[in-house]
mmCIF file of C-alpha atoms and ligand atoms in Angstrom:
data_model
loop_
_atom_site.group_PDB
_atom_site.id
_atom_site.type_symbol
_atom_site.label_atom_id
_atom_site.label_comp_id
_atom_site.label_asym_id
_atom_site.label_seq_id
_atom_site.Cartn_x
_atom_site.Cartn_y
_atom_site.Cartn_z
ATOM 1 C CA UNK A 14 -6.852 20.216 17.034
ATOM 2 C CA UNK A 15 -5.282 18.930 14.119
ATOM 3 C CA UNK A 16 -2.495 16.570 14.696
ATOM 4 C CA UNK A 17 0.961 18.249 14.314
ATOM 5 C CA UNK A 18 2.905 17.343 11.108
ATOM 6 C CA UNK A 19 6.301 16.276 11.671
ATOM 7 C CA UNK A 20 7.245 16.970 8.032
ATOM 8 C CA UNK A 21 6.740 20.608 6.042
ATOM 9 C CA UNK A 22 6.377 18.413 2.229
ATOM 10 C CA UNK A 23 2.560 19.142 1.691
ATOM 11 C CA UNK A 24 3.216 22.830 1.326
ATOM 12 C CA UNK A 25 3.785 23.002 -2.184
ATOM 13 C CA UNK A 26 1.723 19.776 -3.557
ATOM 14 C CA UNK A 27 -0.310 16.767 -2.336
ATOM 15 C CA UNK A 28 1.193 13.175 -1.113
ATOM 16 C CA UNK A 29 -0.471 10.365 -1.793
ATOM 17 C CA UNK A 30 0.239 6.939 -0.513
ATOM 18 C CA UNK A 31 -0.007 3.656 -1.981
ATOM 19 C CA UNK A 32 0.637 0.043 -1.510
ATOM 20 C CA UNK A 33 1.189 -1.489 -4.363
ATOM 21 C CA UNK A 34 0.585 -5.161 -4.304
ATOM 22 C CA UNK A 35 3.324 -7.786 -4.203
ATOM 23 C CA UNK A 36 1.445 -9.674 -6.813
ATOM 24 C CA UNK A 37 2.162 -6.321 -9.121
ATOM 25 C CA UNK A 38 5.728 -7.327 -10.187
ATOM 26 C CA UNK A 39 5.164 -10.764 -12.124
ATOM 27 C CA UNK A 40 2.284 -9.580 -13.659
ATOM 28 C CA UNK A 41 1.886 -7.896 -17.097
ATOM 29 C CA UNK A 42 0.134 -4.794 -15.058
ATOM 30 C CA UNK A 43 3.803 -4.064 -14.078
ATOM 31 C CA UNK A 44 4.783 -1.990 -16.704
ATOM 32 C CA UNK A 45 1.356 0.314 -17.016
ATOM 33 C CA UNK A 46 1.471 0.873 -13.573
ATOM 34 C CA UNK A 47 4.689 2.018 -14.023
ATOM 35 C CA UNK A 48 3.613 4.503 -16.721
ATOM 36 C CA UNK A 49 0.430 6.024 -15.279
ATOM 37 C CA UNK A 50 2.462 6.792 -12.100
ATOM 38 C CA UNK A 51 5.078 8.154 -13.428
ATOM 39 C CA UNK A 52 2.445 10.369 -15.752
ATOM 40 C CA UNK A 53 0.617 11.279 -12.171
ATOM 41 C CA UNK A 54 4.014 11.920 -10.591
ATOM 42 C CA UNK A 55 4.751 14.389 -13.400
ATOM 43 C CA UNK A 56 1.583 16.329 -13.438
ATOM 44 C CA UNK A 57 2.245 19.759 -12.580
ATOM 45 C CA UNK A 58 -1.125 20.382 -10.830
ATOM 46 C CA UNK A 59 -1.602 19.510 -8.364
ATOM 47 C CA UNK A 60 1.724 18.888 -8.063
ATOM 48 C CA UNK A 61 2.001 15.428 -7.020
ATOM 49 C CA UNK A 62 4.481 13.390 -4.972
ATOM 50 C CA UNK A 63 3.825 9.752 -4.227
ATOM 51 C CA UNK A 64 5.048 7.046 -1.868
ATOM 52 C CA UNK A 65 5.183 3.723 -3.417
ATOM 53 C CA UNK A 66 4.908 0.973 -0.380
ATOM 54 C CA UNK A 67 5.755 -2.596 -2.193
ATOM 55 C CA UNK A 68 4.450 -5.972 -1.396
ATOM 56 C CA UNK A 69 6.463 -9.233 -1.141
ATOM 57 C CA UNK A 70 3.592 -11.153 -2.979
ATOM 58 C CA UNK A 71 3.986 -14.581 -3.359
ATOM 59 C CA UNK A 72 8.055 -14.610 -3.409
ATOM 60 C CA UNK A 73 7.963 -13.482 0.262
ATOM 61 C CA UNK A 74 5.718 -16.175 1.207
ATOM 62 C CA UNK A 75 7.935 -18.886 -1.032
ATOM 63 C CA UNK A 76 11.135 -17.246 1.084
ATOM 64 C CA UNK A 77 9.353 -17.409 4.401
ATOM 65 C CA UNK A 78 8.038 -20.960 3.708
ATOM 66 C CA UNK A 79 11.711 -21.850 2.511
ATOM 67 C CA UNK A 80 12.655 -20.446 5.910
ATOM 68 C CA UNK A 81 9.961 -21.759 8.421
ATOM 69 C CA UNK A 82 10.412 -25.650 6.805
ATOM 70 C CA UNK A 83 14.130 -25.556 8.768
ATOM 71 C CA UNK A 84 12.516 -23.578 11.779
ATOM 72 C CA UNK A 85 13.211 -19.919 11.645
ATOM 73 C CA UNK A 86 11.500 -17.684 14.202
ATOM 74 C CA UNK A 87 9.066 -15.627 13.225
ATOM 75 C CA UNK A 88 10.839 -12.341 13.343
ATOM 76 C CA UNK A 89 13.177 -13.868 11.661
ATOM 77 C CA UNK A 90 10.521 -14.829 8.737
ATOM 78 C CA UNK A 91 9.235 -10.951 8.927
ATOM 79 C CA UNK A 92 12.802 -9.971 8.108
ATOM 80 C CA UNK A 93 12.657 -12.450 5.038
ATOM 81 C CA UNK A 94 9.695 -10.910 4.037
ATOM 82 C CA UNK A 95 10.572 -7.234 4.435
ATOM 83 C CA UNK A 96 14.005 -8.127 1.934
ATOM 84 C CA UNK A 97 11.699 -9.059 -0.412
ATOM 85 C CA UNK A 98 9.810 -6.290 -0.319
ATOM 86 C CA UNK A 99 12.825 -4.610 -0.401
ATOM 87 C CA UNK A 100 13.723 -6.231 -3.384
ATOM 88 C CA UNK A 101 10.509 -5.246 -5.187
ATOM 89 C CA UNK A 102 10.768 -1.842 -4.198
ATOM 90 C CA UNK A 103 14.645 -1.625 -5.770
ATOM 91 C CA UNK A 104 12.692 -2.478 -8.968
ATOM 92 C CA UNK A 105 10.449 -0.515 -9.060
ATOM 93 C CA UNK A 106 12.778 2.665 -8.346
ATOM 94 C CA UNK A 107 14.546 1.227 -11.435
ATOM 95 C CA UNK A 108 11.469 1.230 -13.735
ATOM 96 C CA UNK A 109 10.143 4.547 -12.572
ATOM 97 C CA UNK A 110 13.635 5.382 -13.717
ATOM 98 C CA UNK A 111 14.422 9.471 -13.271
ATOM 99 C CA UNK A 112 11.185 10.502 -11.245
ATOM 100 C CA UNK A 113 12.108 7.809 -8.025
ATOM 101 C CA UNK A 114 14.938 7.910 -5.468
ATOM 102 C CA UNK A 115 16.837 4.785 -5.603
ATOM 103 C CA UNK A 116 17.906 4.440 -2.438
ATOM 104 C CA UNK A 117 15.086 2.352 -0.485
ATOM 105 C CA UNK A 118 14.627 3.969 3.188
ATOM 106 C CA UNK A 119 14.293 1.865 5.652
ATOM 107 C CA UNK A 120 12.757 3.455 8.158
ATOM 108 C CA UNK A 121 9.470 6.153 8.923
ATOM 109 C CA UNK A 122 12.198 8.917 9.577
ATOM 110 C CA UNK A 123 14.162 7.897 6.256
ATOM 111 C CA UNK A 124 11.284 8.005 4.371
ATOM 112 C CA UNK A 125 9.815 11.945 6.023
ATOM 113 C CA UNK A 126 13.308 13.040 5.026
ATOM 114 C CA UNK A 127 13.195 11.101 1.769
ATOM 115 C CA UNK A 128 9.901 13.025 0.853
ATOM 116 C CA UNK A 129 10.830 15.934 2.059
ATOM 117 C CA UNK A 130 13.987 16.655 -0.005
ATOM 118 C CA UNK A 131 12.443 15.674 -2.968
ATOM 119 C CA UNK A 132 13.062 18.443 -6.012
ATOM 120 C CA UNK A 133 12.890 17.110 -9.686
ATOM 121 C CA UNK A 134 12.668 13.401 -8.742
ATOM 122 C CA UNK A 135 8.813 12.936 -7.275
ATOM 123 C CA UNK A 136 8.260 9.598 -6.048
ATOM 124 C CA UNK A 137 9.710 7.581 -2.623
ATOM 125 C CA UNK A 138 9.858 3.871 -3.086
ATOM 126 C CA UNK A 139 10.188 1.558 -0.334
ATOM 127 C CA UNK A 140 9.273 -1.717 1.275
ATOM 128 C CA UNK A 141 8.419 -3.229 4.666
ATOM 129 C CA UNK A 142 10.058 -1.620 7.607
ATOM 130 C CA UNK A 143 9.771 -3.885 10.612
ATOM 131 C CA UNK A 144 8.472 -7.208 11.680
ATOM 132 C CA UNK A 145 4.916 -7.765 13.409
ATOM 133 C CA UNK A 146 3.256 -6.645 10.236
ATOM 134 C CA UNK A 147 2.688 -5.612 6.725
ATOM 135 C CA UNK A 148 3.508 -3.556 4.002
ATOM 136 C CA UNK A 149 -0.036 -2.308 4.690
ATOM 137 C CA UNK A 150 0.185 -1.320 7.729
ATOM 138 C CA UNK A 151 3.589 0.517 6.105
ATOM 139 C CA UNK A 152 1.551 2.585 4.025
ATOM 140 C CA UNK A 153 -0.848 3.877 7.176
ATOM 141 C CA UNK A 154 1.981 4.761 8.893
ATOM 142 C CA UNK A 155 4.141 6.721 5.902
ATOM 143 C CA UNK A 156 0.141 8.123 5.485
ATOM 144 C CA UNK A 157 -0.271 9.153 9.151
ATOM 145 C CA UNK A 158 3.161 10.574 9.492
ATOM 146 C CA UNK A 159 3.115 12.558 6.478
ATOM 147 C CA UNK A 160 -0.157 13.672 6.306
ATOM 148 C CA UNK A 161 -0.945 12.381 3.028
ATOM 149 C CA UNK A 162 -4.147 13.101 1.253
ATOM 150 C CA UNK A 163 -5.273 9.914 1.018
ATOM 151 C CA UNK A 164 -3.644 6.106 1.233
ATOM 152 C CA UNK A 165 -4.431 3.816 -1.699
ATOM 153 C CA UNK A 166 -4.162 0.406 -1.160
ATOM 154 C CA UNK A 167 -3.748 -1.464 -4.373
ATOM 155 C CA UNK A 168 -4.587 -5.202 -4.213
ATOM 156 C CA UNK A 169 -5.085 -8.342 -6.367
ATOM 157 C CA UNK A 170 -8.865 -7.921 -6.102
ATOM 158 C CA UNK A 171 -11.197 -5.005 -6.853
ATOM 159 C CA UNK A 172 -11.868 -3.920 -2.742
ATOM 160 C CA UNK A 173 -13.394 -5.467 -0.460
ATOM 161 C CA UNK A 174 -16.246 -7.750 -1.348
ATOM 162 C CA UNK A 175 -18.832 -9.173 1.550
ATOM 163 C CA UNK A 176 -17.048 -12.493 1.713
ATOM 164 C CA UNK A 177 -13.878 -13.840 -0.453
ATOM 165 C CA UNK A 178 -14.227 -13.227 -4.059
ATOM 166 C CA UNK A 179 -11.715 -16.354 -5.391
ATOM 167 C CA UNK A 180 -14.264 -18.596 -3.255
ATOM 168 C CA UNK A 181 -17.555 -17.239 -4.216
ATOM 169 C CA UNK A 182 -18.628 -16.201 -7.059
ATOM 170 C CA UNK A 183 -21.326 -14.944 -6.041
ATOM 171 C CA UNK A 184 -19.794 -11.977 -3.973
ATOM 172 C CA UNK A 185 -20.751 -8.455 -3.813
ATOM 173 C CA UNK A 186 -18.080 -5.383 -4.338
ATOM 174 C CA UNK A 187 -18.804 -3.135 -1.410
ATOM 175 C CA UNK A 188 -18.404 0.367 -2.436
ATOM 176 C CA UNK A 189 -17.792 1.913 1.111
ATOM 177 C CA UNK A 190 -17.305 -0.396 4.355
ATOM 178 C CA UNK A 191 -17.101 1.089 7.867
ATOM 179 C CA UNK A 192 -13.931 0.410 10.261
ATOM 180 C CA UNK A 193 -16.069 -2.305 12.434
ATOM 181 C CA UNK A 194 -17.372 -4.150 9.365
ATOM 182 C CA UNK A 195 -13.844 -4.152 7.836
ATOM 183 C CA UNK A 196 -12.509 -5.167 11.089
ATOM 184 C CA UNK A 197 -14.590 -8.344 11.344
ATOM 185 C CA UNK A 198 -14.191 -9.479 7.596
ATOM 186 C CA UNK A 199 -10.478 -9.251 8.342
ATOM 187 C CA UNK A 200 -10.808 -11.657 11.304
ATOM 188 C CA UNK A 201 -12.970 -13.961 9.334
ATOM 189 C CA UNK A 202 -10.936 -14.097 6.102
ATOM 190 C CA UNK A 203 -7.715 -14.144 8.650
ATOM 191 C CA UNK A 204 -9.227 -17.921 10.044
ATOM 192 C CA UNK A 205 -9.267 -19.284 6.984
ATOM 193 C CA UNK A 206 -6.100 -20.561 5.227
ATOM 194 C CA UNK A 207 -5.216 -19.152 1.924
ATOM 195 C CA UNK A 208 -7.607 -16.356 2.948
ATOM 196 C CA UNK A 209 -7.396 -13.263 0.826
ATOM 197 C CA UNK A 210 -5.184 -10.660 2.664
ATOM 198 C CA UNK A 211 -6.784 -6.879 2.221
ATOM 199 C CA UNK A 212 -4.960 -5.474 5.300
ATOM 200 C CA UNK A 213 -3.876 -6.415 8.462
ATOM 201 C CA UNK A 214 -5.535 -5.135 11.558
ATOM 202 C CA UNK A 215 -2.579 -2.876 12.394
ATOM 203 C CA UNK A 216 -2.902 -0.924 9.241
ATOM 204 C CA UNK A 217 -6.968 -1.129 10.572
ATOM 205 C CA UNK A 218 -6.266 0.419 14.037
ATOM 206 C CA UNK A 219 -3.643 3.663 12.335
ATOM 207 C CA UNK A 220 -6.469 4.289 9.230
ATOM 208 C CA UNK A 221 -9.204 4.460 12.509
ATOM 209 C CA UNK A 222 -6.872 6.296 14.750
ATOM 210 C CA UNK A 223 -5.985 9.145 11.980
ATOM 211 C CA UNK A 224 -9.230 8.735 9.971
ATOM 212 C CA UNK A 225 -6.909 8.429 7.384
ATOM 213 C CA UNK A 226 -8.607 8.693 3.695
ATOM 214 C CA UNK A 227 -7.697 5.371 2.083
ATOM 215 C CA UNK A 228 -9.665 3.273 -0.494
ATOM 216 C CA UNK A 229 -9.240 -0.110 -1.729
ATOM 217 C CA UNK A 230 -8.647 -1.207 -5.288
ATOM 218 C CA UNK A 231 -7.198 -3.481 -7.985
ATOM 219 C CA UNK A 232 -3.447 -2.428 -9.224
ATOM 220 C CA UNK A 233 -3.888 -2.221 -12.387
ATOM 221 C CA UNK A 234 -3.722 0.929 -14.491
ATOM 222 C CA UNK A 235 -6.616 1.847 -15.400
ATOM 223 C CA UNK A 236 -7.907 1.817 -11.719
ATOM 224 C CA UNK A 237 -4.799 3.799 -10.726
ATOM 225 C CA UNK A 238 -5.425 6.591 -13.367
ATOM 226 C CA UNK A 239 -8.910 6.640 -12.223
ATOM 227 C CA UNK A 240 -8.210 6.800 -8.485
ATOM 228 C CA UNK A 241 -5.202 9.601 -8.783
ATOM 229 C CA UNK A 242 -7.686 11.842 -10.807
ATOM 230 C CA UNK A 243 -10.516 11.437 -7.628
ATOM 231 C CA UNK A 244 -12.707 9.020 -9.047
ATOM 232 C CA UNK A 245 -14.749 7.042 -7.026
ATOM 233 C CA UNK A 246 -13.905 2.977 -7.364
ATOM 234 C CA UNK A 247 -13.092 -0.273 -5.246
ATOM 235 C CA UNK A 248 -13.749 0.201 -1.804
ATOM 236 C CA UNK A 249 -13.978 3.064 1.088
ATOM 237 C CA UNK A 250 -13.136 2.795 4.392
ATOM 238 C CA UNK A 251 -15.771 5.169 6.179
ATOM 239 C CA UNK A 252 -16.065 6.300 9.991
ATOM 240 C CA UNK A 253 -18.862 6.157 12.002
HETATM 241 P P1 UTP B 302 3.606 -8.050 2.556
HETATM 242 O O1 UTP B 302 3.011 -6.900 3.204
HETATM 243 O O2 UTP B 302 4.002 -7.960 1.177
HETATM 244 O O3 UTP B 302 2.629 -9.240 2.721
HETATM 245 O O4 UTP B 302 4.881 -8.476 3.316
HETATM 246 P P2 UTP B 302 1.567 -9.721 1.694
HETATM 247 O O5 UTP B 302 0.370 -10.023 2.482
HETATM 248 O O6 UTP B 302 2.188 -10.810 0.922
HETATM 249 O O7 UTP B 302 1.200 -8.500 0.757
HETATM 250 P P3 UTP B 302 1.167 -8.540 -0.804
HETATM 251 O O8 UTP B 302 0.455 -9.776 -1.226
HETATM 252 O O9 UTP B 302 2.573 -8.512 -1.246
HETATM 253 O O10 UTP B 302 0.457 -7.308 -1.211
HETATM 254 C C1 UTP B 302 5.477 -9.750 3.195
HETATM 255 C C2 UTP B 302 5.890 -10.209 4.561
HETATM 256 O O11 UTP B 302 6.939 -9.371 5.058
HETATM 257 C C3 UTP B 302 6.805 -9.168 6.447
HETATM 258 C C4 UTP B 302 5.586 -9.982 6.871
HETATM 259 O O12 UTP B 302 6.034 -11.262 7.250
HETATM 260 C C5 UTP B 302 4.781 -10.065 5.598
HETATM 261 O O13 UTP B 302 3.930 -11.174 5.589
HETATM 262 N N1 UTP B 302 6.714 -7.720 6.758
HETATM 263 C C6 UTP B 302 6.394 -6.808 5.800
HETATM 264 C C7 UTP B 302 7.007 -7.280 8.027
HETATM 265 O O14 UTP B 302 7.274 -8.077 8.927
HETATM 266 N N2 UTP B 302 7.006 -5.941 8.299
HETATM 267 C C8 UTP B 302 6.704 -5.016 7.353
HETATM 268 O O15 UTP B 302 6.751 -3.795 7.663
HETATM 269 C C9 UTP B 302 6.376 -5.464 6.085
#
């Protein structure tokens, strides 16, 4: 049986979900993001609303460091890190102008309602909701609850490549990687400091448990545009 949809907002339209990358807001992607999702957003068919989930990047991690150097908690540090991401999202509401709410929710029940009572303005911004994990596991979970078409996650790097790209140059773009292969890059890269960060294994466990459609790419426009209209590119996550 399907699983029972706790919100009525894909009646008239599709949702689609997607992190956008913390690395996204100091970069001079930032503002053609901005446009092609606002141009997606406004397309009449299908009509189109979208969840934005934003990253902290590296400001959350300067904040946290900031914060762990005088020996704050962890939760604590998560609650840093979630302000920032906070932070980005209020941005981002701001450039996306009349199409995004600008009230941030803050929770999985603010958003729902938040999508649900959108009208003229199509897009939901927010940021991280609570501690133990990331904005990526955020976007599974606004995916899963909503039933959204697919979740997008859009990193710093094209998808996920068969061992870290800023280390090797040698390595290979996978176009489509199963749950168990993902799962055991992530621990690798996860060992090693400075790692790249695709997803955490929480956002792993809710894409398995939902078989939630979600590919991995690079935020920048073009690759949006591409992605929004069904094209194939970055990565796959597929289920065995
Ligand atoms: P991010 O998800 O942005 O981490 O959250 P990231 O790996 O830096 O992702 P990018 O690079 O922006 O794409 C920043 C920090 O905020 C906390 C975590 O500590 C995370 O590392 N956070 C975020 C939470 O605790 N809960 C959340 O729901 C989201």
């Amino acid at each position: 049986l399907p699983a029972r949809r706790t919100t009525s907002a894909r009646k008239d339209g599709v949702i689609v979900v997607i992190k956008l990358s913390g690395s996204l807001f100091f970069s001079d992607h930032f503002d053609p993001v901005m446009k092609t999702l606002a141009e997606a957003a406004a397309r009449k068919r299908p009509s189109t609303r979208l969840v934005l989930v934003c990253g902290g990047g590296s400001t959350a991690r300067k904040y946290i460091e900031a914060a762990r150097n005088v020996g704050v908690d962890g939760a604590s540090l998560d609650e840093i890190g979630i302000e920032v991401s906070r932070l980005n999202a209020i941005v981002t509401a701001d450039a996306l102008g009349g199409l995004a709410l600008r009230e941030i929710p803050k929770d999985l029940a603010g958003i729902a309602e938040a999508v649900e009572n959108l009208d003229k303005k199509r897009i939901v911004v927010t940021g991280g909701l609570h501690p133990g994990q990331s904005t990526n596991a955020v976007g599974a979970l606004v995916a899963e609850k909503l039933g959204a078409r697919e979740f997008v996650n859009a990193t710093d790097v094209e998808g996920v490549f068969d061992r870290d790209p800023r280390r090797f140059s040698n390595a290979k773009l996978l176009h489509s990687v199963t749950v168990a292969q993902l799962e055991k890059i992530l621990k690798r890269e996860s060992m090693s400091p400075g790692a790249y960060d695709l997803m955490d294994l929480v956002a792993l466990k809710l894409i398995e448990r939902s078989k939630i459609k979600t590919t991995i790419v690079k935020c920048d426009a073009p690759t949006l545009r591409a992605v929004l209209r069904g094209k194939a590119i970055g990565t796959k996550i597929v289920f065995s």
